[in-house]
Amino acid sequence: MSPHRPIDYGEASGRARAVFDDIKRTRKVEDVNNFWKYLAHDPATLERTWASVKEIMAPGALDALTKEMLYLAVSVTNGCGYCIASHGAAARKAGMSEAMFGELMAVVGMANETNRLANGYRVPVDPAFDS
Amino acid sequence: MSPHRPIDYGEASGRARAVFDDIKRTRKVEDVNNFWKYLAHDPATLERTWASVKEIMAPGALDALTKEMLYLAVSVTNGCGYCIASHGAAARKAGMSEAMFGELMAVVGMANETNRLANGYRVPVDPAFDS
Amino acid sequence: MSPHRPIDYGEASGRARAVFDDIKRTRKVEDVNNFWKYLAHDPATLERTWASVKEIMAPGALDALTKEMLYLAVSVTNGCGYCIASHGAAARKAGMSEAMFGELMAVVGMANETNRLANGYRVPVDPAFDS
Amino acid sequence: MSPHRPIDYGEASGRARAVFDDIKRTRKVEDVNNFWKYLAHDPATLERTWASVKEIMAPGALDALTKEMLYLAVSVTNGCGYCIASHGAAARKAGMSEAMFGELMAVVGMANETNRLANGYRVPVDPAFDS
Amino acid sequence: MSPHRPIDYGEASGRARAVFDDIKRTRKVEDVNNFWKYLAHDPATLERTWASVKEIMAPGALDALTKEMLYLAVSVTNGCGYCIASHGAAARKAGMSEAMFGELMAVVGMANETNRLANGYRVPVDPAFDS
Amino acid sequence: MSPHRPIDYGEASGRARAVFDDIKRTRKVEDVNNFWKYLAHDPATLERTWASVKEIMAPGALDALTKEMLYLAVSVTNGCGYCIASHGAAARKAGMSEAMFGELMAVVGMANETNRLANGYRVPVDPAFDS
């Protein structure tokens, strides 16, 4: 079976269904996103990925909104179209306003620019940063 | 003159000195980092980069700490050694605790992983994300 | 002529046709993929790229399947949509089962995650790795 | 405590020691690599990362050597210096000969080249790859 | 208002209109590209980005065509679909022939390949390059 | 023999020596760079890479300086330290002034920034770019 099609709840294995159920319960949603329906082709990866995401994205020293914005910043840097769409939606759901999105994008753009300026000018690390 | 050496205040052009002075005033620091001393080889880029960084990193809809953490997340994703060191230091100065750093790194690692899972499984964007 | 359209066999130059013929003979296929039809806009690049691919992908110390899986791992990491589709198909043709694809994706995801953990924690190379 | 220094067994928390012990047992090594000693700054990430690596890198549909070579291919593509050194060593330990390394590098180089040719020529996915 | 739709001149703020007008005047075009219509969601980023692009892309020590080709080389390397399309068009408008495009793509492909060969073989910088 | 050490002319195989000789003749240099001395571990890759570089970097529709600057722009974007050093030196030898380097870096930085703005705002390709 091609892995490039979604597996819906009805045709999912028991192991995949258990993950789908936990995602729906944890996020209080009616259905899971395509990402999880595609990962269901490999139940071991589905389980491990969801367990990690659930643990990592729970509020801790950083709140849920900050975590979603960091996720979005990485996805924009990598140019992952799916992830930009899904984590943009998740960040908005967690409270990201359009003004916050605008500032996030400005920082991400600037960081990508100055990362290359530092590379190209071959700037050595200041001793103060290593202490 | 090779661009791969720093230009200190004493040998900087008037235009570069004005930028150095504004960085020191704005950040309340004794000296500027290597990044700026290397950019001083091209005063136009030095001026424009500092003006953009100053505007973008000022607190707005997002606070200074969140902005520094986003900068760090991008730099880690791109593997820019200088930027990881300098923005790690800046984020700590802005209040990032080691617990916050640990959670930031966990999110950045996870996002880099799931970005590739979404790529490789060729997951299409859910219609709900486009509305 | 815009390079953003395919050049089919019928309209290809003699030099491009010779490459198309060799691809079809080597791979035992009826027609070449879009990739080659687009490269046909530049016969020098078409010839050189096919000669390199033919030499590199031939079984040697590594078998054809392993080579296709390495190609796929790189393409997923870079997020090249065309390459993920074409080398995914090639790997399956060379014998990659869905279980193998699932494990490949798990490794690729994990490597992308730990690459960033190593970057962000600024981990120095163990002396043992340099001996 | 700066996260940019290793935590050795003697000063590690009980939770980190348990992970160190399992790594040493599983890999039959005297000591753990720097990577784990740095992750020990965040025991939750240390535990989760090791559990994932242990599960993913165990032989399954793909053997241990193939998995290490995929890991190395990703690390080379991303330019992660630490990971290239550590997974190069791991792949050699798992049986990668220098001839295999040479072919791996040739494939990784070629894939990075053709990924960009496909991007730049804007090659559309062949319908056959989607079926 | 979702940032994922264009803002046309008629509905743009006064600040965004002023930028649109300057782009049209500078580039002698009837309308601005989608890129600017999307940035109009954040007038500060729109203004700053246009001011930087205008300054950087003006002929100086490098002519306009060379600058557009460098922009295209970066965009192809990063796999930014929009940027490949828009800067490909801009480079052609500035005089890039198809033969030049073919050679640009060959260099970009080769550089992406040898960058990874240098990474993977862990080649140290020759002392001569540092003098 | 570890591939992570250079192979000098005296210990090189006949096949590698022939490549070294051709590089020295073509570039009018006394010795080859480390890059070639490391590739000498795999004579097939050494031969193929040099043959491709020689063909691609020869002046054609684009002159040698423009080609070296494109190579440098890609290397800076990818963060390949060795390649930034070696192709920076090569570009200077081919005539890149410090003013040209400064403008190249400004373009590369800007392109890396706007690539991410286009990604994050999910800007669709203008129909005019596809015609």
PDB file of C-alpha atoms in Angstrom, chain A:
ATOM      1  CA  MET A   1       0.000   0.000   0.000  1.00  0.00           C
ATOM      2  CA  SER A   2       1.506   3.349  -1.024  1.00  0.00           C
ATOM      3  CA  PRO A   3       2.490   5.453   1.981  1.00  0.00           C
ATOM      4  CA  HIS A   4       1.442   8.524   0.049  1.00  0.00           C
ATOM      5  CA  ARG A   5      -2.233   8.437   0.984  1.00  0.00           C
ATOM      6  CA  PRO A   6      -3.937   9.010   4.342  1.00  0.00           C
ATOM      7  CA  ILE A   7      -5.161   6.190   6.573  1.00  0.00           C
ATOM      8  CA  ASP A   8      -8.469   7.167   8.139  1.00  0.00           C
ATOM      9  CA  TYR A   9      -9.699   5.981  11.511  1.00  0.00           C
ATOM     10  CA  GLY A  10     -11.938   3.352   9.965  1.00  0.00           C
ATOM     11  CA  GLU A  11      -9.100   1.514   8.256  1.00  0.00           C
ATOM     12  CA  ALA A  12      -6.405   2.159  10.865  1.00  0.00           C
ATOM     13  CA  SER A  13      -4.799  -0.632  12.904  1.00  0.00           C
ATOM     14  CA  GLY A  14      -5.660  -0.911  16.595  1.00  0.00           C
ATOM     15  CA  ARG A  15      -2.270   0.574  17.481  1.00  0.00           C
ATOM     16  CA  ALA A  16      -2.815   3.556  15.210  1.00  0.00           C
ATOM     17  CA  ARG A  17      -6.367   4.056  16.482  1.00  0.00           C
ATOM     18  CA  ALA A  18      -5.109   4.279  20.038  1.00  0.00           C
ATOM     19  CA  VAL A  19      -2.803   7.105  19.004  1.00  0.00           C
ATOM     20  CA  PHE A  20      -5.570   8.855  17.044  1.00  0.00           C
ATOM     21  CA  ASP A  21      -7.820   8.620  20.103  1.00  0.00           C
ATOM     22  CA  ASP A  22      -5.166  10.119  22.360  1.00  0.00           C
ATOM     23  CA  ILE A  23      -4.492  12.988  19.939  1.00  0.00           C
ATOM     24  CA  LYS A  24      -8.222  13.779  19.731  1.00  0.00           C
ATOM     25  CA  ARG A  25      -8.594  13.649  23.503  1.00  0.00           C
ATOM     26  CA  THR A  26      -5.477  15.701  24.235  1.00  0.00           C
ATOM     27  CA  ARG A  27      -6.174  18.384  21.627  1.00  0.00           C
ATOM     28  CA  LYS A  28      -9.952  18.285  21.955  1.00  0.00           C
ATOM     29  CA  VAL A  29     -10.446  17.890  18.193  1.00  0.00           C
ATOM     30  CA  GLU A  30     -12.893  15.873  16.098  1.00  0.00           C
ATOM     31  CA  ASP A  31     -10.294  14.362  13.783  1.00  0.00           C
ATOM     32  CA  VAL A  32      -6.514  14.209  13.434  1.00  0.00           C
ATOM     33  CA  ASN A  33      -4.538  16.113  10.784  1.00  0.00           C
ATOM     34  CA  ASN A  34      -3.192  14.546   7.606  1.00  0.00           C
ATOM     35  CA  PHE A  35       0.266  14.329   9.176  1.00  0.00           C
ATOM     36  CA  TRP A  36      -0.889  11.633  11.603  1.00  0.00           C
ATOM     37  CA  LYS A  37      -2.971   9.829   8.970  1.00  0.00           C
ATOM     38  CA  TYR A  38       0.151   9.441   6.822  1.00  0.00           C
ATOM     39  CA  LEU A  39       2.391   8.391   9.706  1.00  0.00           C
ATOM     40  CA  ALA A  40      -0.183   5.655  10.426  1.00  0.00           C
ATOM     41  CA  HIS A  41       1.555   3.665   7.676  1.00  0.00           C
ATOM     42  CA  ASP A  42       4.240   3.020  10.277  1.00  0.00           C
ATOM     43  CA  PRO A  43       2.618   2.563  13.712  1.00  0.00           C
ATOM     44  CA  ALA A  44       5.983   2.546  15.528  1.00  0.00           C
ATOM     45  CA  THR A  45       6.879   5.970  14.143  1.00  0.00           C
ATOM     46  CA  LEU A  46       3.333   7.223  14.731  1.00  0.00           C
ATOM     47  CA  GLU A  47       3.456   6.218  18.395  1.00  0.00           C
ATOM     48  CA  ARG A  48       6.947   7.517  19.055  1.00  0.00           C
ATOM     49  CA  THR A  49       6.385  10.807  17.238  1.00  0.00           C
ATOM     50  CA  TRP A  50       3.120  11.540  19.021  1.00  0.00           C
ATOM     51  CA  ALA A  51       4.581  10.606  22.423  1.00  0.00           C
ATOM     52  CA  SER A  52       7.497  12.992  21.801  1.00  0.00           C
ATOM     53  CA  VAL A  53       5.342  15.828  20.457  1.00  0.00           C
ATOM     54  CA  LYS A  54       2.919  15.480  23.372  1.00  0.00           C
ATOM     55  CA  GLU A  55       5.740  15.629  25.929  1.00  0.00           C
ATOM     56  CA  ILE A  56       7.710  18.413  24.223  1.00  0.00           C
ATOM     57  CA  MET A  57       4.815  20.732  23.387  1.00  0.00           C
ATOM     58  CA  ALA A  58       3.199  20.616  26.836  1.00  0.00           C
ATOM     59  CA  PRO A  59       3.614  23.899  28.744  1.00  0.00           C
ATOM     60  CA  GLY A  60       6.661  23.908  31.024  1.00  0.00           C
ATOM     61  CA  ALA A  61       9.355  26.541  31.396  1.00  0.00           C
ATOM     62  CA  LEU A  62       8.010  27.825  28.064  1.00  0.00           C
ATOM     63  CA  ASP A  63       4.295  28.301  27.421  1.00  0.00           C
ATOM     64  CA  ALA A  64       2.422  26.595  24.581  1.00  0.00           C
ATOM     65  CA  LEU A  65       2.309  29.717  22.395  1.00  0.00           C
ATOM     66  CA  THR A  66       6.069  30.288  22.546  1.00  0.00           C
ATOM     67  CA  LYS A  67       6.657  26.647  21.669  1.00  0.00           C
ATOM     68  CA  GLU A  68       4.349  26.833  18.647  1.00  0.00           C
ATOM     69  CA  MET A  69       6.097  29.983  17.450  1.00  0.00           C
ATOM     70  CA  LEU A  70       9.506  28.310  17.741  1.00  0.00           C
ATOM     71  CA  TYR A  71       8.121  25.373  15.732  1.00  0.00           C
ATOM     72  CA  LEU A  72       6.867  27.762  13.088  1.00  0.00           C
ATOM     73  CA  ALA A  73      10.216  29.612  12.938  1.00  0.00           C
ATOM     74  CA  VAL A  74      12.050  26.335  12.249  1.00  0.00           C
ATOM     75  CA  SER A  75       9.492  25.247   9.631  1.00  0.00           C
ATOM     76  CA  VAL A  76       9.746  28.577   7.785  1.00  0.00           C
ATOM     77  CA  THR A  77      13.545  28.340   7.816  1.00  0.00           C
ATOM     78  CA  ASN A  78      13.420  24.814   6.374  1.00  0.00           C
ATOM     79  CA  GLY A  79      10.726  25.708   3.850  1.00  0.00           C
ATOM     80  CA  CYS A  80       8.415  22.850   4.866  1.00  0.00           C
ATOM     81  CA  GLY A  81       5.097  23.849   3.293  1.00  0.00           C
ATOM     82  CA  TYR A  82       2.944  21.426   5.256  1.00  0.00           C
ATOM     83  CA  CYS A  83       4.548  22.386   8.575  1.00  0.00           C
ATOM     84  CA  ILE A  84       4.219  26.125   7.917  1.00  0.00           C
ATOM     85  CA  ALA A  85       0.501  25.651   7.309  1.00  0.00           C
ATOM     86  CA  SER A  86      -0.153  23.313  10.240  1.00  0.00           C
ATOM     87  CA  HIS A  87       2.001  25.069  12.847  1.00  0.00           C
ATOM     88  CA  GLY A  88       0.831  28.491  11.657  1.00  0.00           C
ATOM     89  CA  ALA A  89      -2.711  27.317  12.402  1.00  0.00           C
ATOM     90  CA  ALA A  90      -1.625  25.820  15.739  1.00  0.00           C
ATOM     91  CA  ALA A  91       0.161  29.029  16.764  1.00  0.00           C
ATOM     92  CA  ARG A  92      -2.916  31.108  15.919  1.00  0.00           C
ATOM     93  CA  LYS A  93      -5.080  28.720  17.941  1.00  0.00           C
ATOM     94  CA  ALA A  94      -2.643  29.134  20.855  1.00  0.00           C
ATOM     95  CA  GLY A  95      -3.014  32.918  20.697  1.00  0.00           C
ATOM     96  CA  MET A  96      -0.626  34.257  18.047  1.00  0.00           C
ATOM     97  CA  SER A  97      -2.066  37.526  16.745  1.00  0.00           C
ATOM     98  CA  GLU A  98      -1.276  38.826  13.270  1.00  0.00           C
ATOM     99  CA  ALA A  99       0.987  41.454  14.834  1.00  0.00           C
ATOM    100  CA  MET A 100       2.892  38.680  16.578  1.00  0.00           C
ATOM    101  CA  PHE A 101       3.112  36.690  13.344  1.00  0.00           C
ATOM    102  CA  GLY A 102       4.482  39.750  11.559  1.00  0.00           C
ATOM    103  CA  GLU A 103       7.194  40.219  14.165  1.00  0.00           C
ATOM    104  CA  LEU A 104       8.012  36.495  14.181  1.00  0.00           C
ATOM    105  CA  MET A 105       8.486  36.606  10.410  1.00  0.00           C
ATOM    106  CA  ALA A 106      10.694  39.695  10.674  1.00  0.00           C
ATOM    107  CA  VAL A 107      12.951  37.955  13.207  1.00  0.00           C
ATOM    108  CA  VAL A 108      13.099  34.732  11.167  1.00  0.00           C
ATOM    109  CA  GLY A 109      13.974  36.647   8.014  1.00  0.00           C
ATOM    110  CA  MET A 110      16.646  38.706   9.777  1.00  0.00           C
ATOM    111  CA  ALA A 111      18.199  35.668  11.463  1.00  0.00           C
ATOM    112  CA  ASN A 112      18.462  33.877   8.137  1.00  0.00           C
ATOM    113  CA  GLU A 113      20.185  36.953   6.713  1.00  0.00           C
ATOM    114  CA  THR A 114      22.675  37.510   9.525  1.00  0.00           C
ATOM    115  CA  ASN A 115      23.463  33.775   9.752  1.00  0.00           C
ATOM    116  CA  ARG A 116      24.851  34.094   6.208  1.00  0.00           C
ATOM    117  CA  LEU A 117      26.667  37.364   6.912  1.00  0.00           C
ATOM    118  CA  ALA A 118      28.428  35.642   9.819  1.00  0.00           C
ATOM    119  CA  ASN A 119      29.268  32.644   7.596  1.00  0.00           C
ATOM    120  CA  GLY A 120      30.536  34.697   4.689  1.00  0.00           C
ATOM    121  CA  TYR A 121      32.653  37.145   6.701  1.00  0.00           C
ATOM    122  CA  ARG A 122      33.994  34.133   8.647  1.00  0.00           C
ATOM    123  CA  VAL A 123      33.431  35.863  11.986  1.00  0.00           C
ATOM    124  CA  PRO A 124      35.143  34.079  14.915  1.00  0.00           C
ATOM    125  CA  VAL A 125      33.237  33.567  18.166  1.00  0.00           C
ATOM    126  CA  ASP A 126      33.935  36.318  20.708  1.00  0.00           C
ATOM    127  CA  PRO A 127      35.766  34.925  23.770  1.00  0.00           C
ATOM    128  CA  ALA A 128      33.025  36.396  25.962  1.00  0.00           C
ATOM    129  CA  PHE A 129      30.451  33.990  24.480  1.00  0.00           C
ATOM    130  CA  ASP A 130      32.471  30.960  25.542  1.00  0.00           C
ATOM    131  CA  SER A 131      32.900  31.810  29.189  1.00  0.00           C
TER     132      SER A 131
END
